[in-house]
Short mmCIF file of C-alpha atoms in Angstrom, two decimals:
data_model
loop_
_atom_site.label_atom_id
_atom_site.label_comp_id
_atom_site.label_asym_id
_atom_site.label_seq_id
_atom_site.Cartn_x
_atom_site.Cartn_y
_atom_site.Cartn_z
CA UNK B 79 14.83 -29.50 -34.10
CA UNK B 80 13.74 -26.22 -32.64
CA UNK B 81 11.30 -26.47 -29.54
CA UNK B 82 9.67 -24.58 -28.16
CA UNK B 83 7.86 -25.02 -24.18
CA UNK B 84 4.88 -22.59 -24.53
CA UNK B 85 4.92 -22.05 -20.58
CA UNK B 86 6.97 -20.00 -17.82
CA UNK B 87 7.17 -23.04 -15.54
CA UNK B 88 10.57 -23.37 -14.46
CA UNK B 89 10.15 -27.14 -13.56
CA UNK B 90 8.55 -28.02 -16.63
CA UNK B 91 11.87 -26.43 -18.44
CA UNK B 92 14.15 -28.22 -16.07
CA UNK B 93 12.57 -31.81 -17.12
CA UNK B 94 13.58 -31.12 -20.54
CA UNK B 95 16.57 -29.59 -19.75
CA UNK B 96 17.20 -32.65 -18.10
CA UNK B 97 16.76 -34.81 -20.98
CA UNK B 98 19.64 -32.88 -22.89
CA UNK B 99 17.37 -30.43 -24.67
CA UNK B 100 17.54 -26.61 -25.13
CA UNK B 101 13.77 -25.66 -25.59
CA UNK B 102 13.10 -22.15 -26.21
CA UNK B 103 10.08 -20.66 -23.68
CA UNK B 104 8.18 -18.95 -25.40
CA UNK B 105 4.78 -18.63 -22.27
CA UNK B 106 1.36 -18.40 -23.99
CA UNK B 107 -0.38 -15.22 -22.96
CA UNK B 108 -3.36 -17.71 -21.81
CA UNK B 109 -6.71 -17.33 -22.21
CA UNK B 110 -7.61 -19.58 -19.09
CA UNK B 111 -11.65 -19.30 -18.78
CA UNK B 112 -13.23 -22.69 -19.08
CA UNK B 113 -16.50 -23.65 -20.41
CA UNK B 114 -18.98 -24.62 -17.87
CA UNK B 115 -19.37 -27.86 -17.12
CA UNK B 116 -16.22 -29.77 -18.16
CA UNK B 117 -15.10 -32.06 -16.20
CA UNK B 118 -10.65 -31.88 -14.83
CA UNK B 119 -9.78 -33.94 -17.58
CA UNK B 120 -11.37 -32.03 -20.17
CA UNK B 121 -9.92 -28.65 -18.48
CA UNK B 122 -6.40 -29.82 -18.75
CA UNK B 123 -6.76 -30.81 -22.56
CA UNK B 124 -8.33 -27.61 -23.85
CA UNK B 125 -6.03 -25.09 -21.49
CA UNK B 126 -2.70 -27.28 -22.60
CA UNK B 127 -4.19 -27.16 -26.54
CA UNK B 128 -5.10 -23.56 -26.48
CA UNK B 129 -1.65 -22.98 -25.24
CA UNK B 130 0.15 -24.32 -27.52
CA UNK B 131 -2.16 -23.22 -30.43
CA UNK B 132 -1.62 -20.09 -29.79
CA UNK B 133 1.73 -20.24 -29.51
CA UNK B 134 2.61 -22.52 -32.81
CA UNK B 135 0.00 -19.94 -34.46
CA UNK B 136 3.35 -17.88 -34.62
CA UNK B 137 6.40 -20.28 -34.32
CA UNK B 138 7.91 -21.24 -37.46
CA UNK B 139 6.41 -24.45 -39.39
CA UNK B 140 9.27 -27.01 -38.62
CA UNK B 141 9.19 -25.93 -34.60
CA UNK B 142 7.48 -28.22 -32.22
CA UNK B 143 5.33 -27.04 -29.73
CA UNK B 144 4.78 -28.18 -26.23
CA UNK B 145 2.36 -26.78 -23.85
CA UNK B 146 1.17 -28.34 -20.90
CA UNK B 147 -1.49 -27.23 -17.52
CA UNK B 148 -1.77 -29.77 -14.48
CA UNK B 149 -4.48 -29.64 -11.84
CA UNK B 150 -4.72 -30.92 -8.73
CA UNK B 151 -8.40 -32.63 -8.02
CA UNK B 152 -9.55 -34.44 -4.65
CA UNK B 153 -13.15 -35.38 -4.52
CA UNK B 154 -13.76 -34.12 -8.53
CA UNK B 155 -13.04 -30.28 -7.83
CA UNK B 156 -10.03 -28.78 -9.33
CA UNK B 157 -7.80 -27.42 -6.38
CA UNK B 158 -6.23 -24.32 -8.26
CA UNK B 159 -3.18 -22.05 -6.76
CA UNK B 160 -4.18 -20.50 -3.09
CA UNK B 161 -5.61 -17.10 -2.81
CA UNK B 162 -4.83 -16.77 0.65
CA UNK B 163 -2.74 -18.27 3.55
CA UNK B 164 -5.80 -19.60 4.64
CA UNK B 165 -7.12 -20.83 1.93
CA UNK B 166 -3.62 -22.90 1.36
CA UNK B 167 -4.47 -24.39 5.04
CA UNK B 168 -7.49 -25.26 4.20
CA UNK B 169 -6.28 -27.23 1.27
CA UNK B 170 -3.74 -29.06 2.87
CA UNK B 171 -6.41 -30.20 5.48
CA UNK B 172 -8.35 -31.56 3.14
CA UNK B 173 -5.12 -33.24 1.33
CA UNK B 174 -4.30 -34.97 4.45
CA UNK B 175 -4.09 -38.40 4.83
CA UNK B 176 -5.63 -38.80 1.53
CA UNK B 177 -5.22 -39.36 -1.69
CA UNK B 178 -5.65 -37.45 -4.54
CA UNK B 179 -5.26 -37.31 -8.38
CA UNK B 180 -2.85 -35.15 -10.35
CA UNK B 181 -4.08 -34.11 -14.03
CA UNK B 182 -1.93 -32.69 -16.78
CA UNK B 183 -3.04 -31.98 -20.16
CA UNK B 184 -0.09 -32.44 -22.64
CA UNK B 185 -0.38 -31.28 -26.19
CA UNK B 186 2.33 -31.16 -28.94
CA UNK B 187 2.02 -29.54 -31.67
CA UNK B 188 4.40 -29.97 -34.97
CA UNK B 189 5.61 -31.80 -37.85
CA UNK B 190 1.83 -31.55 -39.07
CA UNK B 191 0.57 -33.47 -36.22
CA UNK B 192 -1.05 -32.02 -33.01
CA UNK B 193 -1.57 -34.09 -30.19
CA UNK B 194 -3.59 -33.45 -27.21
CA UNK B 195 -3.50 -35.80 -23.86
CA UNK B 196 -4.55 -35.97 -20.54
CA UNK B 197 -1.89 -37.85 -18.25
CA UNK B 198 -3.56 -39.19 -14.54
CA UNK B 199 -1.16 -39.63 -11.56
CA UNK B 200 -2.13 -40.38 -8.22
CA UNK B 201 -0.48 -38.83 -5.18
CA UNK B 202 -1.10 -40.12 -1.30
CA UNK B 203 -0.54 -37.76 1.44
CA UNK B 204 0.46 -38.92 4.81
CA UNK B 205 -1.77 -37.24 8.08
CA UNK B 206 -0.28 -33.67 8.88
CA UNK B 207 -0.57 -31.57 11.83
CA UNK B 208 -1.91 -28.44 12.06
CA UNK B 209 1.87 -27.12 13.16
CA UNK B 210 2.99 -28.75 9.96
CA UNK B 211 0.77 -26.81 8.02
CA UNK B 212 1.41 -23.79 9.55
CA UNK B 213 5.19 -23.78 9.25
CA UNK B 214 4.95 -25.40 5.78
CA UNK B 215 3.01 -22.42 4.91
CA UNK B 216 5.31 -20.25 6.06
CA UNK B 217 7.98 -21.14 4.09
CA UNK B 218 6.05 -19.59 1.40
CA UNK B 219 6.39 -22.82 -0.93
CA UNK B 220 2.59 -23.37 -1.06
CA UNK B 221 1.00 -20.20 -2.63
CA UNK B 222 1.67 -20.18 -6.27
CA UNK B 223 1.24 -24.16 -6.07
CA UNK B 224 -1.94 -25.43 -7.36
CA UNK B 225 -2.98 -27.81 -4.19
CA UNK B 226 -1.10 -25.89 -2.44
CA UNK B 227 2.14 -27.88 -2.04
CA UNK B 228 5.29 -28.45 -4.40
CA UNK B 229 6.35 -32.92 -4.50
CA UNK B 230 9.71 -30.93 -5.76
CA UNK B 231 10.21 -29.14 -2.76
CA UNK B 232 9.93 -29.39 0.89
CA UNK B 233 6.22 -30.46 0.52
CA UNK B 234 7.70 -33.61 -1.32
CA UNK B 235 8.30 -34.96 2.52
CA UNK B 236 4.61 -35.26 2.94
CA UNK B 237 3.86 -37.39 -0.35
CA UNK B 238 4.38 -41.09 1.14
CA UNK B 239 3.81 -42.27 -2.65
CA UNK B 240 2.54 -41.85 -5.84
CA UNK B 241 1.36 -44.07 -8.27
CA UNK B 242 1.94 -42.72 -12.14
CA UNK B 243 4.90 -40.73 -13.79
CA UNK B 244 6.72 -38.26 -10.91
CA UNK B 245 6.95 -35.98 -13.70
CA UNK B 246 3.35 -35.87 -14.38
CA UNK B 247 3.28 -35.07 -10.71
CA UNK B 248 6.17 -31.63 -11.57
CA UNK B 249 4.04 -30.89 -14.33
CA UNK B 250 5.41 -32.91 -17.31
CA UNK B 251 4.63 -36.44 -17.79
CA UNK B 252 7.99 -37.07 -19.81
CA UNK B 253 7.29 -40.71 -21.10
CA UNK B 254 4.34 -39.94 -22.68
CA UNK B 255 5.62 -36.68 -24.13
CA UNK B 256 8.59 -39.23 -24.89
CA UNK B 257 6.21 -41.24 -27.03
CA UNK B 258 4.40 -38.27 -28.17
CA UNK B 259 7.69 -36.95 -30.03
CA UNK B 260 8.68 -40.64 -31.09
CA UNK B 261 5.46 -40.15 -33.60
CA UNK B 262 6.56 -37.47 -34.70
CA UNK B 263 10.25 -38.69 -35.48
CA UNK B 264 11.74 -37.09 -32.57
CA UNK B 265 13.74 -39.44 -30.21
CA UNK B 266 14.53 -38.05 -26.80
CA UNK B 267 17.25 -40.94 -26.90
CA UNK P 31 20.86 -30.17 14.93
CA UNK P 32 24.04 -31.62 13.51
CA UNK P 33 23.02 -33.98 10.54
CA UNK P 34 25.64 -36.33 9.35
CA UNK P 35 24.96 -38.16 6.04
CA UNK P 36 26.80 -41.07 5.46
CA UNK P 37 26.61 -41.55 1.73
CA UNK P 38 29.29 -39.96 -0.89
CA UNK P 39 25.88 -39.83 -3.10
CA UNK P 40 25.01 -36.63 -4.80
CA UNK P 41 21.40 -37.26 -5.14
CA UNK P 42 21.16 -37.67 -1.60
CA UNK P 43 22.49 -34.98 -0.50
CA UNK P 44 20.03 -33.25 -2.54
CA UNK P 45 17.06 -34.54 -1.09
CA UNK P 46 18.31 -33.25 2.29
CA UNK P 47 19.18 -30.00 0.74
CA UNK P 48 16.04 -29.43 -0.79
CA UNK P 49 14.52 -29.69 2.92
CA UNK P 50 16.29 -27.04 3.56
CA UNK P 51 19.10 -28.84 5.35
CA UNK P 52 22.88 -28.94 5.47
CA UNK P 53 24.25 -32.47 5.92
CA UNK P 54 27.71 -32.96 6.68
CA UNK P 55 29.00 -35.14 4.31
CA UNK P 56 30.84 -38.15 6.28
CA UNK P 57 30.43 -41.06 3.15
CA UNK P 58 31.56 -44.66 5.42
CA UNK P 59 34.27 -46.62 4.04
CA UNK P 60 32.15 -49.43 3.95
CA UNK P 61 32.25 -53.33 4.14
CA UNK P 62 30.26 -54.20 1.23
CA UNK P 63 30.03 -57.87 1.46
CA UNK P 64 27.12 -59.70 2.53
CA UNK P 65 26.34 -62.63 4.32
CA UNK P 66 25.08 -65.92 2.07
CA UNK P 67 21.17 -66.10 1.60
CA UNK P 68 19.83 -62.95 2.79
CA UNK P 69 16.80 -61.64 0.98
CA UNK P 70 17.52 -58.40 -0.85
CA UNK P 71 15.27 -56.35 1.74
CA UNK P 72 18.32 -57.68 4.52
CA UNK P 73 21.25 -56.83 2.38
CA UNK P 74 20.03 -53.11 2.41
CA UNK P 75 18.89 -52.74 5.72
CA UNK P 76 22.52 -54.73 6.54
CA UNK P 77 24.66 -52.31 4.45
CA UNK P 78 22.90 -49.12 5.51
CA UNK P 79 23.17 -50.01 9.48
CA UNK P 80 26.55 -51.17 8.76
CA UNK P 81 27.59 -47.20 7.06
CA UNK P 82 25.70 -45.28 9.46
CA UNK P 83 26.74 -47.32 12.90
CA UNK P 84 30.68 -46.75 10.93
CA UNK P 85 30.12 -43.20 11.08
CA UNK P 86 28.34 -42.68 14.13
CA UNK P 87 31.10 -44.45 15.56
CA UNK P 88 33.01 -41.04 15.53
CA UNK P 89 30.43 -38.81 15.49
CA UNK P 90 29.47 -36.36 18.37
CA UNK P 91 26.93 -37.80 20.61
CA UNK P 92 24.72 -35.13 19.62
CA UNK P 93 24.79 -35.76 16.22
CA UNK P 94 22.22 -37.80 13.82
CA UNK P 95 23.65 -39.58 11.53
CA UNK P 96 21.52 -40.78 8.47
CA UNK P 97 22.65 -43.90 5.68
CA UNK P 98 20.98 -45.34 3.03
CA UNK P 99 21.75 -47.94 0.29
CA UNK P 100 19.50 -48.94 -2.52
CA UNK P 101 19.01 -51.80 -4.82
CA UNK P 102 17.48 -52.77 -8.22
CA UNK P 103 15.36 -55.85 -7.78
CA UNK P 104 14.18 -58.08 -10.98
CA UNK P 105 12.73 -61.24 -10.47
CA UNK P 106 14.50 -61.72 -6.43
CA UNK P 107 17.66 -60.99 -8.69
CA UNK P 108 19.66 -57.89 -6.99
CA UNK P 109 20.69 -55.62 -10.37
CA UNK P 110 24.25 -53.58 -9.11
CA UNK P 111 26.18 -51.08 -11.17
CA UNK P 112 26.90 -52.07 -14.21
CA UNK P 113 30.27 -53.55 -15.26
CA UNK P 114 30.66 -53.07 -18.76
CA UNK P 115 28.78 -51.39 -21.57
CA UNK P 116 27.28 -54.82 -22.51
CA UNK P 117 26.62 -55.90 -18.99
CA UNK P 118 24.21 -52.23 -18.88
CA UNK P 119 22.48 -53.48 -22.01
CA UNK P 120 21.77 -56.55 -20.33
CA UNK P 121 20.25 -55.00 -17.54
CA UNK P 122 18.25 -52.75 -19.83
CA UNK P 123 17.08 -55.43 -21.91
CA UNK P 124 15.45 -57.04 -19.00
CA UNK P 125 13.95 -53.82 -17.36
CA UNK P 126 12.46 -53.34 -20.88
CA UNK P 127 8.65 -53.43 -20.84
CA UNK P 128 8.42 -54.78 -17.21
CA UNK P 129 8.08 -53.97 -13.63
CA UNK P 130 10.93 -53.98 -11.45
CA UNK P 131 11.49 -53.29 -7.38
CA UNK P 132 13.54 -50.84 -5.94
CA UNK P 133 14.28 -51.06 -2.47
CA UNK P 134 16.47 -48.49 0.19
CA UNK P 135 17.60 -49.50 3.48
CA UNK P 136 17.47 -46.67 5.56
CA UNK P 137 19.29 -46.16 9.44
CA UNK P 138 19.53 -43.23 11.41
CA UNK P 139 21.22 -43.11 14.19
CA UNK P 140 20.89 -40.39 17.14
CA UNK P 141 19.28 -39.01 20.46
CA UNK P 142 19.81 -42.31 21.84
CA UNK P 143 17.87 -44.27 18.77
CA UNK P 144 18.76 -46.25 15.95
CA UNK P 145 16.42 -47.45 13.82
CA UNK P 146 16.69 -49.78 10.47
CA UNK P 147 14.16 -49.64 7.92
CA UNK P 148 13.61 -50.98 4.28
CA UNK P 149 11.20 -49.27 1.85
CA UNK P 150 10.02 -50.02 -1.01
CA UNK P 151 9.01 -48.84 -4.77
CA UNK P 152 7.63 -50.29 -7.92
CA UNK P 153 8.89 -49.06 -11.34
CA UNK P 154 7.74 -49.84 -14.50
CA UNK P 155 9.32 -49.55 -17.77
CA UNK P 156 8.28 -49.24 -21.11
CA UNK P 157 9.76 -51.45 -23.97
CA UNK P 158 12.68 -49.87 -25.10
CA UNK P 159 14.28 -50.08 -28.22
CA UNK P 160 17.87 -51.83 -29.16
CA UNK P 161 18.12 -48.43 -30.14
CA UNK P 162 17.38 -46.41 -27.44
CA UNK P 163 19.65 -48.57 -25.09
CA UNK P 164 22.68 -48.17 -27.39
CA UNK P 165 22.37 -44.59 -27.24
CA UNK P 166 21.19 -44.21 -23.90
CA UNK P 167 24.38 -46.19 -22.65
CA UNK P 168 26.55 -43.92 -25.38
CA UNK P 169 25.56 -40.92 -22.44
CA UNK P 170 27.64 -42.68 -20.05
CA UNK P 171 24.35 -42.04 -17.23
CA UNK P 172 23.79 -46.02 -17.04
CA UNK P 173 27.54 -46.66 -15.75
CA UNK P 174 27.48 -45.71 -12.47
CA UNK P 175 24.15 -46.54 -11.56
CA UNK P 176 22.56 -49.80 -10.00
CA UNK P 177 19.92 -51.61 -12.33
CA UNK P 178 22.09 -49.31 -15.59
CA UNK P 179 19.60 -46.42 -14.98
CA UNK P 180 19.08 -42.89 -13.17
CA UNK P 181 15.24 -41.82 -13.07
CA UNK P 182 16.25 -38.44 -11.74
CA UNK P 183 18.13 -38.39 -15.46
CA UNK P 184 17.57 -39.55 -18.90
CA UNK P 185 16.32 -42.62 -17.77
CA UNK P 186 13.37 -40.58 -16.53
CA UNK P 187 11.84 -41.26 -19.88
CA UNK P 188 12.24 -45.06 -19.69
CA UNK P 189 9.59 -44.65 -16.50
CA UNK P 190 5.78 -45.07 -17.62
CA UNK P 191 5.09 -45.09 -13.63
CA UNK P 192 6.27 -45.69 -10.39
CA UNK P 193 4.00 -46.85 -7.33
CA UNK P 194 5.60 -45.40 -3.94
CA UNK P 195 8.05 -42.78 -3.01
CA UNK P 196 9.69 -41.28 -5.62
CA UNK P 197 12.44 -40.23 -3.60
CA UNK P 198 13.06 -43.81 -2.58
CA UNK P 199 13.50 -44.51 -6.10
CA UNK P 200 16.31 -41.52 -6.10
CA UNK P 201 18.18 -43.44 -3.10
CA UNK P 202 16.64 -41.64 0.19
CA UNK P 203 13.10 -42.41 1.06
CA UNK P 204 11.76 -38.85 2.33
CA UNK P 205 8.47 -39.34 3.29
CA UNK P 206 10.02 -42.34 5.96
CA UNK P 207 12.90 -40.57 6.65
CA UNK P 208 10.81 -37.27 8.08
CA UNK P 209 8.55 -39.65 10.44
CA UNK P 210 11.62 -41.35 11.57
CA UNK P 211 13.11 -38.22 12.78
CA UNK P 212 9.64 -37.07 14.15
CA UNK P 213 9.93 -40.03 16.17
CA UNK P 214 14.08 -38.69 17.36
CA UNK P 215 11.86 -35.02 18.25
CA UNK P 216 13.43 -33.64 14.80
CA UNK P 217 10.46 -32.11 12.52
CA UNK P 218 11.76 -31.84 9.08
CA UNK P 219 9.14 -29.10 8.57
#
């Protein structure tokens, strides 16, 4: 089977490499403007299908396709990657002692069959100071993070649980994609 | 600050690593028996003070030493490592579909302190095929492994969720482990 991971995330590559696989990355060039008034869910389903639409559009007909986009969301707005050092603070204030939800939209396209999901973990923060934030932000880790912090990193030492699929949480939720490919006649055992 | 782990376990020394630290590795020779009728929340918090007090034994004053040891829980039933291919298909047949506990004693020992903890994480499971335990115990990953499964491997697919620290579930439970040295004056971040 040839697959193909229609993103640049290194961490979504690593899950599958994990599993044994080989994919080829092949990143969609992303149109990533959403239509007013969607809610997260909906946001994660259409950027993860447009994705991989476009890239399948030119993969050949017996590849699969995966493409993927996770959000973070506290209070229904999407936290997206920080524009500024400040703006990462800020985030991480608002992320403390909380809990929030973790959204990715999963789609797979192949064998004649495209599938598009939204996977829902949640993710609990523990109270942080303000000189945790500040050194944690030094480190660099949080800017090209959406919400601002990585669970597969040093920010995972500020997660004191989760409740859904950790992988959802990197970016991947790997027992639904698991499923996903069983339908298809793929086993990932 | 010199960190001592006392655990020969790969995955552990990973978490630490990924904080940016550099454990010495100092794994405890280790009494592994246990006293009759303690609950499986003692035997871990038992065998992990019993490893770390071992190596802090010899250890500078100075030093903090950290030990862990984790267990697969089904049904009050503690699940080891595996013994033999069929004894792993056992254990897989009765994760199948099902939640299980997994719990990690945790001691550190240092700046005058010791403290014992046990924390704990749910895991779920989806039913699994006879064939998808057959070959996942044809990858050899289940062997080693307490309860016949890694999560931070291809077992990772078996997992529909977890509820608490993933990194507990991995054998070191981060989010506990960073207060705990808070509390020693030792900010992880």
């Amino acid at each position: 089977m040839q697959l193909i991971l229609a993103s640049a995330s290194p961490r979504r590559r690593q899950i599958l490499e994990m599993m044994g696989l080989s994919p080829e990355v092949r990143p969609a060039a992303g149109d990533e403007s959403i239509p007013e008034g969607v809610a997260p869910d909906g946001v994660v389903r259409i950027l993860s299908g447009r994705k991989a639409g476009e890239v399948a559009s030119s993969a050949p007909s017996d590849a699969v396709v995966i493409a993927a986009d996770t959000v973070v969301v506290l209070d229904g707005r999407i936290l997206g990657k920080p524009k500024s050092e400040g703006e990462a603070a800020d985030m991480l204030r608002a992320l403390s002692g909380r809990e929030h939800r973790v959204l990715t939209g999963l789609t797979v396209i192949g064998r004649g069959a495209e599938v598009c999901v939204c996977e829902e973990a949640l993710v609990r923060f523990r109270e942080l100071t303000d000189g945790e934030i500040a050194r944690y932000i030094a480190t660099g880790e949080p800017m090209d993070k959406a919400g601002a912090y990585g669970i597969q990193g040093r920010g995972g030492v500020f997660v004191s649980g989760i409740t859904g699929d950790f992988y959802n949480v990197m970016g991947l939720p790997l027992c639904r994609l698991g499923l996903i490919l069983r339908g298809m006649g793929v086993e990932l055992i």
